[in-house]
XYZ file of C-alpha atoms in Angstrom:
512
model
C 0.000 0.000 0.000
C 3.025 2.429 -0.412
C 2.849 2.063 -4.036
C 3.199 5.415 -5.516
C 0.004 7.628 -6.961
C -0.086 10.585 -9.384
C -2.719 12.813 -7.768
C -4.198 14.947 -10.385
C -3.628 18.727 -10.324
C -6.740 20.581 -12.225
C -9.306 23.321 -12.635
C -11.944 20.791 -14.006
C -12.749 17.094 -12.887
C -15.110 14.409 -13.379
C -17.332 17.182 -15.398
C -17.056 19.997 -12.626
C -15.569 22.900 -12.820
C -13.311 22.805 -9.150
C -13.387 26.089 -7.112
C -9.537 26.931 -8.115
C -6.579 24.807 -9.625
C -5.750 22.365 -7.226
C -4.588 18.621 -6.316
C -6.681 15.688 -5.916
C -6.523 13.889 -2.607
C -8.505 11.227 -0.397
C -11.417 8.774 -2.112
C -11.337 10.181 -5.479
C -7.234 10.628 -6.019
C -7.355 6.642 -5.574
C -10.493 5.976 -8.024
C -9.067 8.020 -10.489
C -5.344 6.524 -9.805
C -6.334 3.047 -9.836
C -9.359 3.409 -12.135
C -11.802 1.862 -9.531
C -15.111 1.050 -11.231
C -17.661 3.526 -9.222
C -18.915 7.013 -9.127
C -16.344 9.983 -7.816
C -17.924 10.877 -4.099
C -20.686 13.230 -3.670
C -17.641 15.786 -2.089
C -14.447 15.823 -3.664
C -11.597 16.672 -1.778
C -8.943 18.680 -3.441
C -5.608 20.405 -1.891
C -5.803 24.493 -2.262
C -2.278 25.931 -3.512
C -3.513 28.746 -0.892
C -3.600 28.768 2.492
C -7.717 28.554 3.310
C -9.811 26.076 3.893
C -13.798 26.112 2.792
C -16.647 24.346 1.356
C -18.397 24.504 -1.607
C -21.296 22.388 -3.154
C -18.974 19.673 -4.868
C -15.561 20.582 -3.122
C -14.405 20.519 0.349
C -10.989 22.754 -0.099
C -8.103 22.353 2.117
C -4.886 24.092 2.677
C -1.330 22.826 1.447
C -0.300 21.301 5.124
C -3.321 18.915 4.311
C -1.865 17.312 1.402
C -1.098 13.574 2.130
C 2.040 11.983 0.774
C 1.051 10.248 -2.555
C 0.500 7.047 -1.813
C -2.222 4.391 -1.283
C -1.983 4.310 2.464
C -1.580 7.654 2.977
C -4.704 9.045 0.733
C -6.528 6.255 2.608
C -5.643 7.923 5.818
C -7.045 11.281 4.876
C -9.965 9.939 3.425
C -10.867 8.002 6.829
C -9.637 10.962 9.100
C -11.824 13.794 6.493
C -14.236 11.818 4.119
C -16.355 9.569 6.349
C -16.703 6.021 5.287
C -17.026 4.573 1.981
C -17.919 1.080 1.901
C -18.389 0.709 -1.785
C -14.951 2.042 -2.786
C -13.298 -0.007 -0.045
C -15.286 -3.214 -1.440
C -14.294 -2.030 -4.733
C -10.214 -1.205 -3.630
C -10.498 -4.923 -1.923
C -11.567 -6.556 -5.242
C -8.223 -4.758 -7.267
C -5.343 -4.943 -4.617
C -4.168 -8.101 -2.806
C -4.160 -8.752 0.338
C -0.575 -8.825 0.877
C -0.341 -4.707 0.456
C -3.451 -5.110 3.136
C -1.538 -7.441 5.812
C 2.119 -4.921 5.067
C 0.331 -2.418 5.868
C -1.029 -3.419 8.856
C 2.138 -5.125 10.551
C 3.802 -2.099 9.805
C 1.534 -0.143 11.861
C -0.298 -2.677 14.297
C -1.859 0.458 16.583
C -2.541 2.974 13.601
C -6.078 3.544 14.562
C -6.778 4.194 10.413
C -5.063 1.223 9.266
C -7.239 -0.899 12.060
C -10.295 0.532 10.453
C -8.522 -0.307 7.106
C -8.062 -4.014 8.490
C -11.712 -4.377 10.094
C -13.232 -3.496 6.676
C -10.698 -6.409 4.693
C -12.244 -8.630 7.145
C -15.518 -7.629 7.078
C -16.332 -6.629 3.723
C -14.510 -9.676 2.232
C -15.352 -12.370 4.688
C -12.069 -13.679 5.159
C -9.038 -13.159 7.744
C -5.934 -12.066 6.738
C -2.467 -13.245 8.118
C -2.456 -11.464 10.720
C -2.272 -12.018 14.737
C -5.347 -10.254 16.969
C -4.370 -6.358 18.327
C -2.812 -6.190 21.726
C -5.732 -6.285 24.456
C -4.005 -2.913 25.421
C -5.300 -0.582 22.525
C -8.380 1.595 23.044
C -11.237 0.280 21.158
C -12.190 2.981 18.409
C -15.620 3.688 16.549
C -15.337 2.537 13.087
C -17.551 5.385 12.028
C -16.793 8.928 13.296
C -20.714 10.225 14.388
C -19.252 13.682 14.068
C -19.322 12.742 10.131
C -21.923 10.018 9.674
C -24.940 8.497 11.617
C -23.639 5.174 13.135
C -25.287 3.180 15.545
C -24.997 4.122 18.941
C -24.481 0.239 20.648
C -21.946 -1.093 17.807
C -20.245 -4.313 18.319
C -16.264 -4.301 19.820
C -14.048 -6.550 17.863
C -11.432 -7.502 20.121
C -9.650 -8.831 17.203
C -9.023 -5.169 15.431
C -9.830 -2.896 18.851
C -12.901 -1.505 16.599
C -16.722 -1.006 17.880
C -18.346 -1.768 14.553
C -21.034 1.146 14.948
C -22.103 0.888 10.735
C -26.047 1.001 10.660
C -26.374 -2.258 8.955
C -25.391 -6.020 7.746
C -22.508 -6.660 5.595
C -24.831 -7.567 2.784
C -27.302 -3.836 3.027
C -25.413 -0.873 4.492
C -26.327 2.571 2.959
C -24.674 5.083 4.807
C -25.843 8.453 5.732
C -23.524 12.071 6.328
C -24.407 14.368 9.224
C -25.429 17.413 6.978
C -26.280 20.798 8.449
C -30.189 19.982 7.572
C -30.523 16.167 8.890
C -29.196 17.622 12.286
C -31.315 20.180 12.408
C -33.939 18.209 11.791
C -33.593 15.957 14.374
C -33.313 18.409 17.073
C -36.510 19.797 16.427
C -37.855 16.519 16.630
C -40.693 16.436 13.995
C -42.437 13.525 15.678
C -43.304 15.114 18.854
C -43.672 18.588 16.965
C -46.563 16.677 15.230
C -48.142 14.826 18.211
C -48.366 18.548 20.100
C -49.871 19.983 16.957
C -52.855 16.799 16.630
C -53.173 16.782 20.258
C -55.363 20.354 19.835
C -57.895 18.780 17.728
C -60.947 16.193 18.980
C -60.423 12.739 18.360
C -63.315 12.397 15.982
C -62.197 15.159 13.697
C -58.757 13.518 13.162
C -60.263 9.812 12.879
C -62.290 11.440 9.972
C -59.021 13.348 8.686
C -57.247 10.320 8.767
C -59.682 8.379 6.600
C -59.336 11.155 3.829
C -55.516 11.548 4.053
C -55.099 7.495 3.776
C -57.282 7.735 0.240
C -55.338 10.788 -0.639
C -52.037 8.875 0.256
C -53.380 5.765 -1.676
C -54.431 7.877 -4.691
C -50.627 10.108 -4.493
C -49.155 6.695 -4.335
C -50.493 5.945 -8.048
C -50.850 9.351 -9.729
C -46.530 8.947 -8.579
C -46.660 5.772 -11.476
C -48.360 7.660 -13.279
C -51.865 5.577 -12.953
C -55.429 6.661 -12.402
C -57.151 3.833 -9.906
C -60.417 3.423 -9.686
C -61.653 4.038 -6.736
C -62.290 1.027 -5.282
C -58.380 0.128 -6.352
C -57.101 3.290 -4.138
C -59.469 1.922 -1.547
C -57.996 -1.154 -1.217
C -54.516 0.148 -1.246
C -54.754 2.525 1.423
C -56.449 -0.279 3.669
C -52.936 -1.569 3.407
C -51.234 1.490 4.115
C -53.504 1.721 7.323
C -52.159 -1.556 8.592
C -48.551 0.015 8.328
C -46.510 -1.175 11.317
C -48.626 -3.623 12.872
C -46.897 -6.784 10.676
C -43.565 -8.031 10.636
C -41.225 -7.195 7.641
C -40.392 -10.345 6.075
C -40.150 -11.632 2.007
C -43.688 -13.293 2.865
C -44.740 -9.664 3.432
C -43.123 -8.280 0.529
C -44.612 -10.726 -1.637
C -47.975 -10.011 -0.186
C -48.153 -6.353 -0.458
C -47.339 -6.939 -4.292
C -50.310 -8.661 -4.682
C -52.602 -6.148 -3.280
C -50.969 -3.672 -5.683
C -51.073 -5.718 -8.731
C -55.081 -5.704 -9.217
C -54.887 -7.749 -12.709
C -52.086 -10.038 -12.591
C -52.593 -11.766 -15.988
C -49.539 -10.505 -17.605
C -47.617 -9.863 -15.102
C -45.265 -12.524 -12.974
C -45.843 -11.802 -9.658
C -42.744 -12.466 -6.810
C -39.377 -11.612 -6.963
C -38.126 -10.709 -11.054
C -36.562 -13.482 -12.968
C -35.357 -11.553 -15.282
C -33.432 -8.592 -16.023
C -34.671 -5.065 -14.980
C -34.993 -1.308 -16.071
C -36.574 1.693 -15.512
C -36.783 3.938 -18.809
C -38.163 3.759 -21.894
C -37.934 1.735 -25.493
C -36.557 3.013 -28.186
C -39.281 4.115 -30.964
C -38.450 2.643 -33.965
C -36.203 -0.184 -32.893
C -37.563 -1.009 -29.136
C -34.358 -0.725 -28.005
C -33.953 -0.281 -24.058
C -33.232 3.045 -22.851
C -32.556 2.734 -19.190
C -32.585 5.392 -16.914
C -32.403 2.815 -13.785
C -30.683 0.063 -14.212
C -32.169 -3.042 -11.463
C -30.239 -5.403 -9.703
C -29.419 -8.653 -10.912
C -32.247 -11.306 -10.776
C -29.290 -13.958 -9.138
C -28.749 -10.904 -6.457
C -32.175 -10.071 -4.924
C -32.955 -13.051 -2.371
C -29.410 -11.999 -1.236
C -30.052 -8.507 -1.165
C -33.864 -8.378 -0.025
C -32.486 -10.911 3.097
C -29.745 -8.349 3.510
C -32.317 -5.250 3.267
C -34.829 -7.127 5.774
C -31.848 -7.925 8.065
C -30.523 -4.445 8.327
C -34.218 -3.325 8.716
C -34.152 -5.432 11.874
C -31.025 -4.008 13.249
C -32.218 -0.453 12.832
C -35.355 -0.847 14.737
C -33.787 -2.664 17.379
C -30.752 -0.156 17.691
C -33.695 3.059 17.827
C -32.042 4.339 14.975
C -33.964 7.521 13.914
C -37.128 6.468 12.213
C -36.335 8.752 9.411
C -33.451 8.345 8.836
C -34.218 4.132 8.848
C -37.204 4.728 6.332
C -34.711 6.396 3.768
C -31.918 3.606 4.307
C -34.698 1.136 3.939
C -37.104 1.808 1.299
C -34.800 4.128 -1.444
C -32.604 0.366 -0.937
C -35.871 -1.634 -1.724
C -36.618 0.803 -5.215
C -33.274 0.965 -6.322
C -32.931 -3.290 -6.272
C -36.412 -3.028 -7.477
C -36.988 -6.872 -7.218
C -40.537 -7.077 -8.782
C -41.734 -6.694 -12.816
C -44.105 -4.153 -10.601
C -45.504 -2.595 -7.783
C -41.686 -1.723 -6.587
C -42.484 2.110 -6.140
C -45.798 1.543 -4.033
C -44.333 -0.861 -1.675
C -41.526 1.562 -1.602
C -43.366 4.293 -0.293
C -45.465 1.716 1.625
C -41.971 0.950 3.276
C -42.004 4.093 4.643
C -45.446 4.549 6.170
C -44.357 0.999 7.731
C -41.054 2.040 9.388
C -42.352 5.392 10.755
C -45.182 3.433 12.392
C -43.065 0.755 13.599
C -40.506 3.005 14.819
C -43.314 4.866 17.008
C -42.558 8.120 14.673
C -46.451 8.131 14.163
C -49.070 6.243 15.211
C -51.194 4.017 14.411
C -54.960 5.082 13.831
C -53.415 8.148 12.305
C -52.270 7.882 8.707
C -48.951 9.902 8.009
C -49.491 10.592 4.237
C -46.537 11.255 2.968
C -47.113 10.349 -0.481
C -49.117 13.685 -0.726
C -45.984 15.633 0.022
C -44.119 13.222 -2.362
C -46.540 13.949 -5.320
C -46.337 17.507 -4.327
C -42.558 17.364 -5.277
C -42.398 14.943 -7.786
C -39.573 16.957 -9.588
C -37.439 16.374 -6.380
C -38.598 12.857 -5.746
C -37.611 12.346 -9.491
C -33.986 14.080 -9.272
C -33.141 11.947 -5.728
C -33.762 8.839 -7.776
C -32.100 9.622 -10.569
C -28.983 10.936 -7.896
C -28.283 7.457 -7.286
C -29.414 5.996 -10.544
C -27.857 7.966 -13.199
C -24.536 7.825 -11.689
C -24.113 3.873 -11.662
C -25.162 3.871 -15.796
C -21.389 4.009 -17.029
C -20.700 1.816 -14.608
C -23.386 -1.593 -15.061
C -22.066 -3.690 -18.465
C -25.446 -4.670 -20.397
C -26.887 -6.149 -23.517
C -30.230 -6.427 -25.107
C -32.114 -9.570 -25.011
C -34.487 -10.269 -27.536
C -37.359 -9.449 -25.495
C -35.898 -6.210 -25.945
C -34.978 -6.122 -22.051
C -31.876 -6.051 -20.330
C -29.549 -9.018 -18.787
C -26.874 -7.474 -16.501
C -22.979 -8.787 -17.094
C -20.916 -7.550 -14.584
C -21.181 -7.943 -10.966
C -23.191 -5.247 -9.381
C -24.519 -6.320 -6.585
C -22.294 -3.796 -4.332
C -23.783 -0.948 -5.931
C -26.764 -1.825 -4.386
C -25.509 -2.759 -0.473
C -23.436 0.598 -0.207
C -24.687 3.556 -1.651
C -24.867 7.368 0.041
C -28.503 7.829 1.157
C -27.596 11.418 2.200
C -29.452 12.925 -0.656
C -32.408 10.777 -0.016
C -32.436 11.431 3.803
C -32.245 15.046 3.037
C -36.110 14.786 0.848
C -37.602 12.721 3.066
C -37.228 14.813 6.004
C -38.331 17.237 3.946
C -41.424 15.742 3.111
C -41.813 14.569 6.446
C -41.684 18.212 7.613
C -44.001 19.362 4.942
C -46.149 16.497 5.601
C -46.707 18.056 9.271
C -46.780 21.166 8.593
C -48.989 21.531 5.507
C -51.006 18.045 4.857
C -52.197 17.010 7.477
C -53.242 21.082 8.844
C -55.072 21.312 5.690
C -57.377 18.561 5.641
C -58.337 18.849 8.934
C -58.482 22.582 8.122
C -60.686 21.988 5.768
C -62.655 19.318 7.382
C -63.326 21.518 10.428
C -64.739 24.480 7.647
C -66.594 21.995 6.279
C -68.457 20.806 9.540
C -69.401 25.230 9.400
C -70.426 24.985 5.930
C -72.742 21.427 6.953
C -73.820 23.104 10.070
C -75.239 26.240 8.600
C -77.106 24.004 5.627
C -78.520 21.718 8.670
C -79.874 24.616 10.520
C -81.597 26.648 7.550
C -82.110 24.363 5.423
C -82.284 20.780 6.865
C -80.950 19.734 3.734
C -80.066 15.538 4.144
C -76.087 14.551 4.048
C -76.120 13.485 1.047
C -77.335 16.416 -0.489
C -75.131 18.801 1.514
C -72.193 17.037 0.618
C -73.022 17.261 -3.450
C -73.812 20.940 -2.879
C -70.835 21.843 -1.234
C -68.855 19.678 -3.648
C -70.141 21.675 -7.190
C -69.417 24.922 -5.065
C -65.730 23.962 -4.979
C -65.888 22.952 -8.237
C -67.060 26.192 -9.993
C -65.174 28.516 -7.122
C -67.806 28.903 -4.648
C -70.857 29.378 -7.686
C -73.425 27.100 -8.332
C -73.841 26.276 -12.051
C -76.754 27.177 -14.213
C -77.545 23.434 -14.317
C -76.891 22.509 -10.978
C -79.805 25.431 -9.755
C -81.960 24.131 -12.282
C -81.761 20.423 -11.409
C -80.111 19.301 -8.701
C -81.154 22.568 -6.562
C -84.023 23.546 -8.355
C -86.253 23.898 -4.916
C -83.921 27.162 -3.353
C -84.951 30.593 -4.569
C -82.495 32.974 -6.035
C -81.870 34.408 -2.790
C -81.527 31.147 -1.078
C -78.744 30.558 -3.748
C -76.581 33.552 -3.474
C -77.092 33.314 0.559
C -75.568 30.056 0.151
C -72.516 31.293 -2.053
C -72.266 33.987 -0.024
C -71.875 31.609 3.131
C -69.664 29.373 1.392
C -67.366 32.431 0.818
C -67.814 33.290 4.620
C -66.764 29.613 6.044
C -64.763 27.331 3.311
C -62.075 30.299 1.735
């Protein structure tokens, strides 16, 4: 691992145009060096020829006394001390060097605290020991993940073998990790959860039981429009009784497997369970049919593996009180990006994470958290975080077309799908989650509680039935607060002029 690199010097890298001429250092000096097969890190760090140190959206910037000698070892020292963890380009490094340069390294430096994280992740990430005798009982155990940089677990496992508490939030076979980023932290410190529980708690029970039946058809209905379907309503219906049993089942394949069939209403040309076959998201080429993948899916041989592995880290989450958020995001981006089914993989997606927010005790059940809404109500977001993660593995997944113009996968990929940065996708769920609290749900009970004026007032002067109160108000929101010509002429042919424009005027009064 002292084998010599050439670290860059540039104004433009990997398509972005750096802050100032500078040197390449850290995670993406040794991808570039060694020509690693995986995306460049979100944050590239680069050595300033001037003496400041700063930030910018793609570039953390550091002075010359930063600049590592240029070697293996030492770039993998400043990317542990500076960059946080990267499991895929350690997984990836493993696969090119041998373990020789690992085990030199290591007796060289026995007590180097980066090259026992360096030697815990060999071990762990390949599944094999190296040559190599256990660290004297006389070291200080050290976190494998620095929490000032990334979420870790807070009860990790000490491996007396390497002195390391393994704190990573997940299995070796489904590990997304997740940066500390100015907005997650703030985030959690205002503590959504009880921040929404304070705000429901000044409403009557009834009134939310009877927002919480519209916001689960509303969720259910966001959840398709997302696909880009229409259900009927009976289909939406049936779909949102599953999101209202969120959290009260156990997360297992069965499950999985189940909650596909509830989606999939016709199933005639469809094969239901986990793909055996190849998978993409995108479109077909006009005039050829030609697949143009914007998503490429894991490999049919990969998703037992990585569904057990998903399921499993799932598990270890819950049981480690692992923020709920922050869990959902690990959890079901993982499940749509293996997307293991021909469909139904964005439903039970989002369905993943009305089930891990109830299950986690981040809402409650009784009370549907509809987060779709807030999902549908920034699709152009929820569209660029996929594509985040997507579009940046294309160069990297080897494919050909099979003749029923899909795709069969030929290089191993299953990595890409254990260890990716859910930062990004962290970040717009706890947006949503936020927007979810503080404009969905107020709304609808908003609404519902102007509504019960609006029914009230019709009851008292006019003792007009339910039904007929409900259809009323419902053609005054759809013609902004008028009633049609043909409405007061059929429907409402029995009120008087004045009767009409007291009830517009009312309707102005209570539901705007």
């Amino acid at each position: 691992m002292n084998s010599v690199l050439i670290s860059r010097t540039a104004s433009v890298f990997d398509g972005k145009k750096l802050p100032e001429e500078a040197t390449i250092v850290g995670y993406t000096a040794i991808i570039d060096g060694l020509h690693l097969s995986l995306p460049m890190p979100a944050t590239i760090s680069i050595i300033s020829k001037k003496n400041k140190k700063y930030s910018t959206e793609n570039f953390d910037v550091y002075p010359p006394s930063y600049q590592p000698e240029d070697t293996l070892l030492k770039h993998l020292v400043f990317a542990l001390r500076y960059e946080g963890i990267n499991l895929l380009f350690f997984k990836k490094l493993f696969d090119k060097i041998s373990r020789e340069e690992i085990e030199q390294a290591v007796n060289k430096e026995p007590t180097g605290q980066y090259v026992r994280k360096i030697w815990f992740l060999y071990e762990w990430l390949m599944n094999e020991n190296l040559h190599i005798p256990d660290a004297d009982v006389k070291i200080k155990y050290l976190n494998l993940i620095d929490d000032k940089k990334q979420f870790s677990l807070t009860n990790g496992l000490k491996s007396a073998r390497h002195r390391i508490i393994n704190n990573l939030p997940g299995t070796v076979d489904f590990c997304p990790l997740i940066f500390k980023t100015d907005k997650l932290k703030s985030y959690i410190e205002e503590n959504l959860s009880q921040k929404k529980d304070t705000y429901l708690k000044t409403f009557h029970k009834d009134v939310l039981q009877r927002a919480s039946a519209f916001l689960l058809l509303k969720d259910s209905k966001a959840s398709f429009t997302i696909e880009g379907e229409n259900p009927t309503t009976n289909r939406a219906v049936r779909w949102g009784k599953a999101i209202g049993q969120a959290g009260s089942k156990s997360l297992d394949k069965e499950e999985l497997i189940r909650l596909q069939q509830i989606v999939i209403e016709n199933s005639r040309f469809i094969e239901m369970g986990f793909r055996k076959e190849g998978g993409f998201v995108g479109e077909h080429e006009r005039t050829t049919g030609e697949p143009m993948p914007e998503h490429i899916s894991a490999k049919k041989e990969d998703i037992e593996k990585l569904i057990d592995g998903l399921i499993a880290t799932y598990k270890k989450l819950e049981e480690s009180n692992f923020d709920p958020v922050l869990s959902a995001s690990a959890i079901a981006f993982g499940f749509v990006f293996i997307h293991p089914y021909v469909d139904g993989n964005g439903r039970i997606h989002r369905y993943l994470i009305h089930h891990i927010l109830s299950k986690m005790k981040f809402t409650h059940q009784g009370i549907i958290f509809p987060v779709s809404a807030s999902i549908l109500n920034h699709i152009d977001d929820y569209r660029n975080v996929l594509e985040s993660y997507s579009h940046s593995l294309l160069d990297f997944i080897e494919w050909e077309k099979t003749k029923s113009n899909n795709i069969e996968v030929l290089n191993e990929t299953i990595d890409f799908y254990r260890y990716f940065d859910a930062t990004k996708q962290a970040e717009f769920l706890y947006d949503c989650v936020n927007d979810t609290i503080e404009n969905v749900i107020p709304q609808e009970v908003t609404y519902l509680q102007k509504y019960d004026e609006m029914k009230s007032y019709l009851d008292d002067v006019f003792q007009m039935p339910d039904k007929m109160i409900a259809l009323l108000i419902r053609f005054l929101e759809q013609n902004d607060g008028k009633l049609s010509k043909r409405a007061v002429e059929k429907e409402f042919s029995v009120l008087t002029e004045e009767e009409v424009t007291e009830i517009e005027r009312n309707y102005e009064l209570r539901m705007k």
